[in-house]
Amino acid sequence: QKEVEQDPGPLSVPEGAIVSLNCTYSNSAFQYFMWYRQYSRKGPELLMYTYSSGNKEDGRFTAQVDKSSKYISLFIRDSQPSDSATYLCAMRSGFQKLVFGTGTRLLVSP
Amino acid sequence: GAVVSQHPSWVICKSGTSVKIECRSLDFQATTMFWYRQFPKQSLMLMATSNEGSKATYEQGVEKDKFLINHASLTLSTLTVTSAHPEDSSFYICSADPGLAGTIQETQYFGPGTRLLVL
């Protein structure tokens, strides 16, 4: 079993839809949770960074962490074609290395 | 924001040659930098953790004599692929952690990646 599970997709939605991206994990020691966006042939770009449980909002993006369920989510409101990319969840505990999900490919059609 | 650059962005080389990739943190100092490898449609695979002033820590299965890492300063780490072969062709991405050594207040910021093609 992988430490972090993420559906690879692709997830196809129409422009304006609310997108929900999710990851589950098995290591209860994870405390720091991140979402990265990666366009094709580019390096990952940090979108959201959350410590422990709770919600965090930044513009159209909302990150949720439920440590009791070992489940994290990223919501994108009013999705745009420019949001089409691969979204990677990542997490770590303390000084340990980041553990990535496999990434979910999102396609937003005009 | 935190910016990390990589050079070159892409490189083509002949089999048997060595290739050096630079990773720089432009607006912050990074005690720790990381080197990843990514194959098409796959996630990032951590190759090694680079610490300024000390030897890099390599992940299991990564040949340290083939992938030489030098963290010369708090803003520069280099990855040298020695005696490159076609199977080394990949997308190499570095990241830098702006947190001070011993603190965990920050996360990693990634460079734009270097595409290596070995003929």
PDB file of C-alpha atoms in Angstrom:
ATOM      1  CA  GLN A   1       0.000   0.000   0.000  1.00  0.00           C
ATOM      2  CA  LYS A   2       1.321   3.433  -0.934  1.00  0.00           C
ATOM      3  CA  GLU A   3       1.699   6.000   1.801  1.00  0.00           C
ATOM      4  CA  VAL A   4      -0.292   8.503  -0.243  1.00  0.00           C
ATOM      5  CA  GLU A   5      -3.070   7.553  -2.640  1.00  0.00           C
ATOM      6  CA  GLN A   6      -4.359   9.856  -5.326  1.00  0.00           C
ATOM      7  CA  ASP A   7      -6.624   9.107  -8.261  1.00  0.00           C
ATOM      8  CA  PRO A   8      -4.632   9.802 -11.453  1.00  0.00           C
ATOM      9  CA  GLY A   9      -7.730  10.840 -13.417  1.00  0.00           C
ATOM     10  CA  PRO A  10      -8.097  12.428 -15.853  1.00  0.00           C
ATOM     11  CA  LEU A  11     -10.898  14.454 -14.348  1.00  0.00           C
ATOM     12  CA  SER A  12     -12.825  16.351 -17.004  1.00  0.00           C
ATOM     13  CA  VAL A  13     -15.146  19.201 -16.062  1.00  0.00           C
ATOM     14  CA  PRO A  14     -16.796  22.115 -17.895  1.00  0.00           C
ATOM     15  CA  GLU A  15     -15.656  25.661 -17.296  1.00  0.00           C
ATOM     16  CA  GLY A  16     -17.222  27.142 -14.171  1.00  0.00           C
ATOM     17  CA  ALA A  17     -17.603  23.830 -12.358  1.00  0.00           C
ATOM     18  CA  ILE A  18     -16.466  23.203  -8.806  1.00  0.00           C
ATOM     19  CA  VAL A  19     -13.596  20.744  -8.783  1.00  0.00           C
ATOM     20  CA  SER A  20     -12.807  18.426  -5.906  1.00  0.00           C
ATOM     21  CA  LEU A  21      -9.400  16.762  -5.753  1.00  0.00           C
ATOM     22  CA  ASN A  22      -8.543  14.327  -2.983  1.00  0.00           C
ATOM     23  CA  CYS A  23      -5.773  12.311  -1.404  1.00  0.00           C
ATOM     24  CA  THR A  24      -5.779   9.705   1.311  1.00  0.00           C
ATOM     25  CA  TYR A  25      -2.800   8.695   3.359  1.00  0.00           C
ATOM     26  CA  SER A  26      -1.814   6.044   5.831  1.00  0.00           C
ATOM     27  CA  ASN A  27       0.868   7.684   7.981  1.00  0.00           C
ATOM     28  CA  SER A  28      -0.782   9.373  10.961  1.00  0.00           C
ATOM     29  CA  ALA A  29       2.452  11.251  11.658  1.00  0.00           C
ATOM     30  CA  PHE A  30       1.986  13.550   8.654  1.00  0.00           C
ATOM     31  CA  GLN A  31       1.444  17.099   9.848  1.00  0.00           C
ATOM     32  CA  TYR A  32       2.211  19.316   6.863  1.00  0.00           C
ATOM     33  CA  PHE A  33       0.061  19.113   3.756  1.00  0.00           C
ATOM     34  CA  MET A  34       0.592  20.767   0.420  1.00  0.00           C
ATOM     35  CA  TRP A  35      -1.003  20.988  -2.974  1.00  0.00           C
ATOM     36  CA  TYR A  36       1.087  21.642  -6.042  1.00  0.00           C
ATOM     37  CA  ARG A  37      -0.010  22.403  -9.579  1.00  0.00           C
ATOM     38  CA  GLN A  38       2.152  21.189 -12.425  1.00  0.00           C
ATOM     39  CA  TYR A  39       1.706  22.199 -16.023  1.00  0.00           C
ATOM     40  CA  SER A  40       3.078  19.944 -18.715  1.00  0.00           C
ATOM     41  CA  ARG A  41       6.884  20.078 -18.922  1.00  0.00           C
ATOM     42  CA  LYS A  42       7.104  22.506 -15.990  1.00  0.00           C
ATOM     43  CA  GLY A  43       8.116  22.238 -12.367  1.00  0.00           C
ATOM     44  CA  PRO A  44       5.429  21.999  -9.651  1.00  0.00           C
ATOM     45  CA  GLU A  45       4.050  25.262  -8.314  1.00  0.00           C
ATOM     46  CA  LEU A  46       2.976  25.500  -4.680  1.00  0.00           C
ATOM     47  CA  LEU A  47      -0.741  26.293  -4.390  1.00  0.00           C
ATOM     48  CA  MET A  48      -1.670  25.642  -0.787  1.00  0.00           C
ATOM     49  CA  TYR A  49       0.174  24.794   2.393  1.00  0.00           C
ATOM     50  CA  THR A  50      -1.651  23.640   5.512  1.00  0.00           C
ATOM     51  CA  TYR A  51      -0.471  22.598   8.912  1.00  0.00           C
ATOM     52  CA  SER A  52      -2.506  19.951  10.745  1.00  0.00           C
ATOM     53  CA  SER A  53      -6.288  19.799  10.378  1.00  0.00           C
ATOM     54  CA  GLY A  54      -8.619  22.487   9.169  1.00  0.00           C
ATOM     55  CA  ASN A  55      -9.450  24.592   6.159  1.00  0.00           C
ATOM     56  CA  LYS A  56      -7.492  27.195   4.284  1.00  0.00           C
ATOM     57  CA  GLU A  57      -8.814  29.435   1.545  1.00  0.00           C
ATOM     58  CA  ASP A  58      -6.931  31.404  -1.085  1.00  0.00           C
ATOM     59  CA  GLY A  59      -8.999  32.955  -3.831  1.00  0.00           C
ATOM     60  CA  ARG A  60     -10.758  30.210  -5.761  1.00  0.00           C
ATOM     61  CA  PHE A  61      -8.848  27.483  -3.933  1.00  0.00           C
ATOM     62  CA  THR A  62      -9.773  25.850  -0.642  1.00  0.00           C
ATOM     63  CA  ALA A  63      -7.697  23.173   1.041  1.00  0.00           C
ATOM     64  CA  GLN A  64      -9.157  20.886   3.680  1.00  0.00           C
ATOM     65  CA  VAL A  65      -7.359  18.487   5.957  1.00  0.00           C
ATOM     66  CA  ASP A  66      -9.147  15.843   8.010  1.00  0.00           C
ATOM     67  CA  LYS A  67      -6.481  14.074  10.031  1.00  0.00           C
ATOM     68  CA  SER A  68      -8.976  11.819  11.762  1.00  0.00           C
ATOM     69  CA  SER A  69      -9.914  10.341   8.388  1.00  0.00           C
ATOM     70  CA  LYS A  70      -6.444  10.771   6.871  1.00  0.00           C
ATOM     71  CA  TYR A  71      -8.008  12.615   3.980  1.00  0.00           C
ATOM     72  CA  ILE A  72      -7.149  15.898   2.314  1.00  0.00           C
ATOM     73  CA  SER A  73      -8.980  17.815  -0.371  1.00  0.00           C
ATOM     74  CA  LEU A  74      -8.470  20.708  -2.714  1.00  0.00           C
ATOM     75  CA  PHE A  75     -11.514  22.519  -4.049  1.00  0.00           C
ATOM     76  CA  ILE A  76     -11.371  24.811  -7.044  1.00  0.00           C
ATOM     77  CA  ARG A  77     -14.336  27.130  -7.549  1.00  0.00           C
ATOM     78  CA  ASP A  78     -15.324  28.606 -10.893  1.00  0.00           C
ATOM     79  CA  SER A  79     -12.814  26.422 -12.699  1.00  0.00           C
ATOM     80  CA  GLN A  80     -11.109  27.876 -15.758  1.00  0.00           C
ATOM     81  CA  PRO A  81      -9.422  26.233 -18.752  1.00  0.00           C
ATOM     82  CA  SER A  82      -6.153  27.637 -17.398  1.00  0.00           C
ATOM     83  CA  ASP A  83      -6.632  25.380 -14.361  1.00  0.00           C
ATOM     84  CA  SER A  84      -6.032  22.369 -16.603  1.00  0.00           C
ATOM     85  CA  ALA A  85      -2.931  20.772 -15.157  1.00  0.00           C
ATOM     86  CA  THR A  86      -1.807  17.945 -12.924  1.00  0.00           C
ATOM     87  CA  TYR A  87      -2.419  18.493  -9.227  1.00  0.00           C
ATOM     88  CA  LEU A  88      -0.081  16.812  -6.776  1.00  0.00           C
ATOM     89  CA  CYS A  89      -0.745  16.422  -3.103  1.00  0.00           C
ATOM     90  CA  ALA A  90       2.268  16.189  -0.825  1.00  0.00           C
ATOM     91  CA  MET A  91       2.766  15.763   2.865  1.00  0.00           C
ATOM     92  CA  ARG A  92       5.405  15.223   5.464  1.00  0.00           C
ATOM     93  CA  SER A  93       6.012  14.807   9.159  1.00  0.00           C
ATOM     94  CA  GLY A  94       8.516  16.960  10.964  1.00  0.00           C
ATOM     95  CA  PHE A  95      11.907  16.921   9.290  1.00  0.00           C
ATOM     96  CA  GLN A  96      11.072  14.064   6.987  1.00  0.00           C
ATOM     97  CA  LYS A  97      11.032  14.230   3.208  1.00  0.00           C
ATOM     98  CA  LEU A  98       7.936  15.150   1.264  1.00  0.00           C
ATOM     99  CA  VAL A  99       5.797  12.242   0.155  1.00  0.00           C
ATOM    100  CA  PHE A 100       3.871  12.882  -3.040  1.00  0.00           C
ATOM    101  CA  GLY A 101       0.726  11.471  -4.483  1.00  0.00           C
ATOM    102  CA  THR A 102       0.835  10.344  -8.089  1.00  0.00           C
ATOM    103  CA  GLY A 103      -1.049  13.458  -9.212  1.00  0.00           C
ATOM    104  CA  THR A 104      -4.516  13.980 -10.683  1.00  0.00           C
ATOM    105  CA  ARG A 105      -4.764  15.310 -14.195  1.00  0.00           C
ATOM    106  CA  LEU A 106      -7.515  17.921 -14.491  1.00  0.00           C
ATOM    107  CA  LEU A 107      -9.042  19.017 -17.787  1.00  0.00           C
ATOM    108  CA  VAL A 108     -11.349  22.039 -17.808  1.00  0.00           C
ATOM    109  CA  SER A 109     -13.152  22.472 -21.088  1.00  0.00           C
ATOM    110  CA  PRO A 110     -14.388  25.885 -22.319  1.00  0.00           C
TER     111      PRO A 110
ATOM    112  CA  GLY B   1       7.570  34.832  -3.561  1.00  0.00           C
ATOM    113  CA  ALA B   2      10.231  32.153  -3.341  1.00  0.00           C
ATOM    114  CA  VAL B   3      11.834  31.606  -6.728  1.00  0.00           C
ATOM    115  CA  VAL B   4      14.004  28.698  -7.737  1.00  0.00           C
ATOM    116  CA  SER B   5      15.771  28.576 -11.080  1.00  0.00           C
ATOM    117  CA  GLN B   6      17.375  25.719 -12.970  1.00  0.00           C
ATOM    118  CA  HIS B   7      19.882  25.768 -15.751  1.00  0.00           C
ATOM    119  CA  PRO B   8      19.820  24.537 -18.395  1.00  0.00           C
ATOM    120  CA  SER B   9      16.122  24.059 -19.082  1.00  0.00           C
ATOM    121  CA  TRP B  10      16.901  21.308 -21.529  1.00  0.00           C
ATOM    122  CA  VAL B  11      19.993  19.500 -22.703  1.00  0.00           C
ATOM    123  CA  ILE B  12      20.806  16.906 -25.326  1.00  0.00           C
ATOM    124  CA  CYS B  13      24.032  14.976 -24.987  1.00  0.00           C
ATOM    125  CA  LYS B  14      25.794  11.947 -26.347  1.00  0.00           C
ATOM    126  CA  SER B  15      25.958   8.715 -24.417  1.00  0.00           C
ATOM    127  CA  GLY B  16      29.009   8.589 -22.162  1.00  0.00           C
ATOM    128  CA  THR B  17      29.263  12.306 -21.520  1.00  0.00           C
ATOM    129  CA  SER B  18      28.588  14.102 -18.245  1.00  0.00           C
ATOM    130  CA  VAL B  19      25.943  16.737 -17.753  1.00  0.00           C
ATOM    131  CA  LYS B  20      25.748  19.320 -14.986  1.00  0.00           C
ATOM    132  CA  ILE B  21      22.463  20.867 -13.881  1.00  0.00           C
ATOM    133  CA  GLU B  22      22.378  23.917 -11.624  1.00  0.00           C
ATOM    134  CA  CYS B  23      19.683  24.779  -9.125  1.00  0.00           C
ATOM    135  CA  ARG B  24      19.585  28.243  -7.584  1.00  0.00           C
ATOM    136  CA  SER B  25      17.342  29.845  -4.995  1.00  0.00           C
ATOM    137  CA  LEU B  26      17.064  33.432  -6.208  1.00  0.00           C
ATOM    138  CA  ASP B  27      15.511  35.320  -3.319  1.00  0.00           C
ATOM    139  CA  PHE B  28      16.158  33.173  -0.293  1.00  0.00           C
ATOM    140  CA  GLN B  29      18.793  30.971   1.231  1.00  0.00           C
ATOM    141  CA  ALA B  30      18.263  27.238   1.314  1.00  0.00           C
ATOM    142  CA  THR B  31      20.124  25.021   3.711  1.00  0.00           C
ATOM    143  CA  THR B  32      18.427  22.066   2.104  1.00  0.00           C
ATOM    144  CA  MET B  33      17.760  21.384  -1.547  1.00  0.00           C
ATOM    145  CA  PHE B  34      16.247  18.309  -3.128  1.00  0.00           C
ATOM    146  CA  TRP B  35      16.680  16.604  -6.476  1.00  0.00           C
ATOM    147  CA  TYR B  36      13.821  14.743  -8.100  1.00  0.00           C
ATOM    148  CA  ARG B  37      13.356  12.775 -11.256  1.00  0.00           C
ATOM    149  CA  GLN B  38      10.069  12.537 -13.089  1.00  0.00           C
ATOM    150  CA  PHE B  39       9.100  10.193 -15.891  1.00  0.00           C
ATOM    151  CA  PRO B  40       6.211  11.041 -18.234  1.00  0.00           C
ATOM    152  CA  LYS B  41       2.826  10.959 -16.518  1.00  0.00           C
ATOM    153  CA  GLN B  42       4.372   9.856 -13.250  1.00  0.00           C
ATOM    154  CA  SER B  43       4.909  11.604  -9.971  1.00  0.00           C
ATOM    155  CA  LEU B  44       8.158  12.964  -8.634  1.00  0.00           C
ATOM    156  CA  MET B  45      10.744  10.508  -7.401  1.00  0.00           C
ATOM    157  CA  LEU B  46      13.124  11.882  -4.802  1.00  0.00           C
ATOM    158  CA  MET B  47      16.713  11.118  -5.730  1.00  0.00           C
ATOM    159  CA  ALA B  48      18.664  12.854  -2.995  1.00  0.00           C
ATOM    160  CA  THR B  49      18.639  15.512  -0.327  1.00  0.00           C
ATOM    161  CA  SER B  50      21.388  18.086  -0.611  1.00  0.00           C
ATOM    162  CA  ASN B  51      22.605  19.875   2.493  1.00  0.00           C
ATOM    163  CA  GLU B  52      24.891  22.884   2.304  1.00  0.00           C
ATOM    164  CA  GLY B  53      28.306  22.056   3.637  1.00  0.00           C
ATOM    165  CA  SER B  54      27.805  18.308   3.909  1.00  0.00           C
ATOM    166  CA  LYS B  55      27.394  15.237   1.761  1.00  0.00           C
ATOM    167  CA  ALA B  56      24.112  14.577   0.059  1.00  0.00           C
ATOM    168  CA  THR B  57      21.796  11.866   1.289  1.00  0.00           C
ATOM    169  CA  TYR B  58      20.722   9.545  -1.493  1.00  0.00           C
ATOM    170  CA  GLU B  59      17.510   7.565  -1.674  1.00  0.00           C
ATOM    171  CA  GLN B  60      17.646   3.817  -1.929  1.00  0.00           C
ATOM    172  CA  GLY B  61      18.459   2.653  -5.429  1.00  0.00           C
ATOM    173  CA  VAL B  62      20.037   5.922  -6.555  1.00  0.00           C
ATOM    174  CA  GLU B  63      23.696   5.562  -7.534  1.00  0.00           C
ATOM    175  CA  LYS B  64      25.641   8.288  -5.772  1.00  0.00           C
ATOM    176  CA  ASP B  65      28.655   7.833  -8.035  1.00  0.00           C
ATOM    177  CA  LYS B  66      26.499   8.377 -11.076  1.00  0.00           C
ATOM    178  CA  PHE B  67      24.479  11.315  -9.781  1.00  0.00           C
ATOM    179  CA  LEU B  68      26.973  13.635  -8.118  1.00  0.00           C
ATOM    180  CA  ILE B  69      25.488  16.370  -5.980  1.00  0.00           C
ATOM    181  CA  ASN B  70      27.297  19.407  -4.680  1.00  0.00           C
ATOM    182  CA  HIS B  71      25.688  22.042  -2.480  1.00  0.00           C
ATOM    183  CA  ALA B  72      28.311  24.729  -2.822  1.00  0.00           C
ATOM    184  CA  SER B  73      26.468  27.565  -1.127  1.00  0.00           C
ATOM    185  CA  LEU B  74      23.159  28.426   0.479  1.00  0.00           C
ATOM    186  CA  THR B  75      21.780  29.375  -2.939  1.00  0.00           C
ATOM    187  CA  LEU B  76      23.333  26.829  -5.276  1.00  0.00           C
ATOM    188  CA  SER B  77      23.191  23.058  -5.673  1.00  0.00           C
ATOM    189  CA  THR B  78      24.409  21.117  -8.700  1.00  0.00           C
ATOM    190  CA  LEU B  79      23.555  17.682 -10.014  1.00  0.00           C
ATOM    191  CA  THR B  80      26.040  16.048 -12.355  1.00  0.00           C
ATOM    192  CA  VAL B  81      24.926  13.014 -14.313  1.00  0.00           C
ATOM    193  CA  THR B  82      28.157  11.189 -15.046  1.00  0.00           C
ATOM    194  CA  SER B  83      28.630   8.935 -18.063  1.00  0.00           C
ATOM    195  CA  ALA B  84      25.051   9.492 -19.099  1.00  0.00           C
ATOM    196  CA  HIS B  85      23.160   6.768 -20.937  1.00  0.00           C
ATOM    197  CA  PRO B  86      19.823   6.831 -22.760  1.00  0.00           C
ATOM    198  CA  GLU B  87      18.051   5.405 -19.724  1.00  0.00           C
ATOM    199  CA  ASP B  88      19.069   8.533 -17.803  1.00  0.00           C
ATOM    200  CA  SER B  89      16.874  10.601 -20.100  1.00  0.00           C
ATOM    201  CA  SER B  90      14.262  12.178 -17.876  1.00  0.00           C
ATOM    202  CA  PHE B  91      12.921  15.391 -16.378  1.00  0.00           C
ATOM    203  CA  TYR B  92      15.060  16.475 -13.428  1.00  0.00           C
ATOM    204  CA  ILE B  93      13.570  18.916 -10.944  1.00  0.00           C
ATOM    205  CA  CYS B  94      15.172  20.543  -7.943  1.00  0.00           C
ATOM    206  CA  SER B  95      13.492  22.150  -4.992  1.00  0.00           C
ATOM    207  CA  ALA B  96      14.664  24.297  -2.141  1.00  0.00           C
ATOM    208  CA  ASP B  97      13.428  24.584   1.414  1.00  0.00           C
ATOM    209  CA  PRO B  98      13.737  28.135   2.765  1.00  0.00           C
ATOM    210  CA  GLY B  99      13.341  27.008   6.354  1.00  0.00           C
ATOM    211  CA  LEU B 100      16.267  27.412   8.643  1.00  0.00           C
ATOM    212  CA  ALA B 101      18.047  24.238   9.612  1.00  0.00           C
ATOM    213  CA  GLY B 102      16.204  22.705  12.522  1.00  0.00           C
ATOM    214  CA  THR B 103      12.923  24.477  11.790  1.00  0.00           C
ATOM    215  CA  ILE B 104       9.958  23.248   9.835  1.00  0.00           C
ATOM    216  CA  GLN B 105       8.090  26.430   9.103  1.00  0.00           C
ATOM    217  CA  GLU B 106       8.287  26.274   5.360  1.00  0.00           C
ATOM    218  CA  THR B 107       7.785  23.912   2.491  1.00  0.00           C
ATOM    219  CA  GLN B 108       9.634  23.271  -0.729  1.00  0.00           C
ATOM    220  CA  TYR B 109       9.644  25.502  -3.776  1.00  0.00           C
ATOM    221  CA  PHE B 110      10.417  23.855  -7.070  1.00  0.00           C
ATOM    222  CA  GLY B 111      12.510  24.869 -10.003  1.00  0.00           C
ATOM    223  CA  PRO B 112      11.142  24.732 -13.558  1.00  0.00           C
ATOM    224  CA  GLY B 113      12.932  21.462 -14.304  1.00  0.00           C
ATOM    225  CA  THR B 114      15.605  20.335 -16.744  1.00  0.00           C
ATOM    226  CA  ARG B 115      14.780  17.970 -19.546  1.00  0.00           C
ATOM    227  CA  LEU B 116      17.692  15.664 -20.340  1.00  0.00           C
ATOM    228  CA  LEU B 117      17.872  13.619 -23.505  1.00  0.00           C
ATOM    229  CA  VAL B 118      20.790  11.248 -23.908  1.00  0.00           C
ATOM    230  CA  LEU B 119      21.352   9.970 -27.416  1.00  0.00           C
TER     231      LEU B 119
END
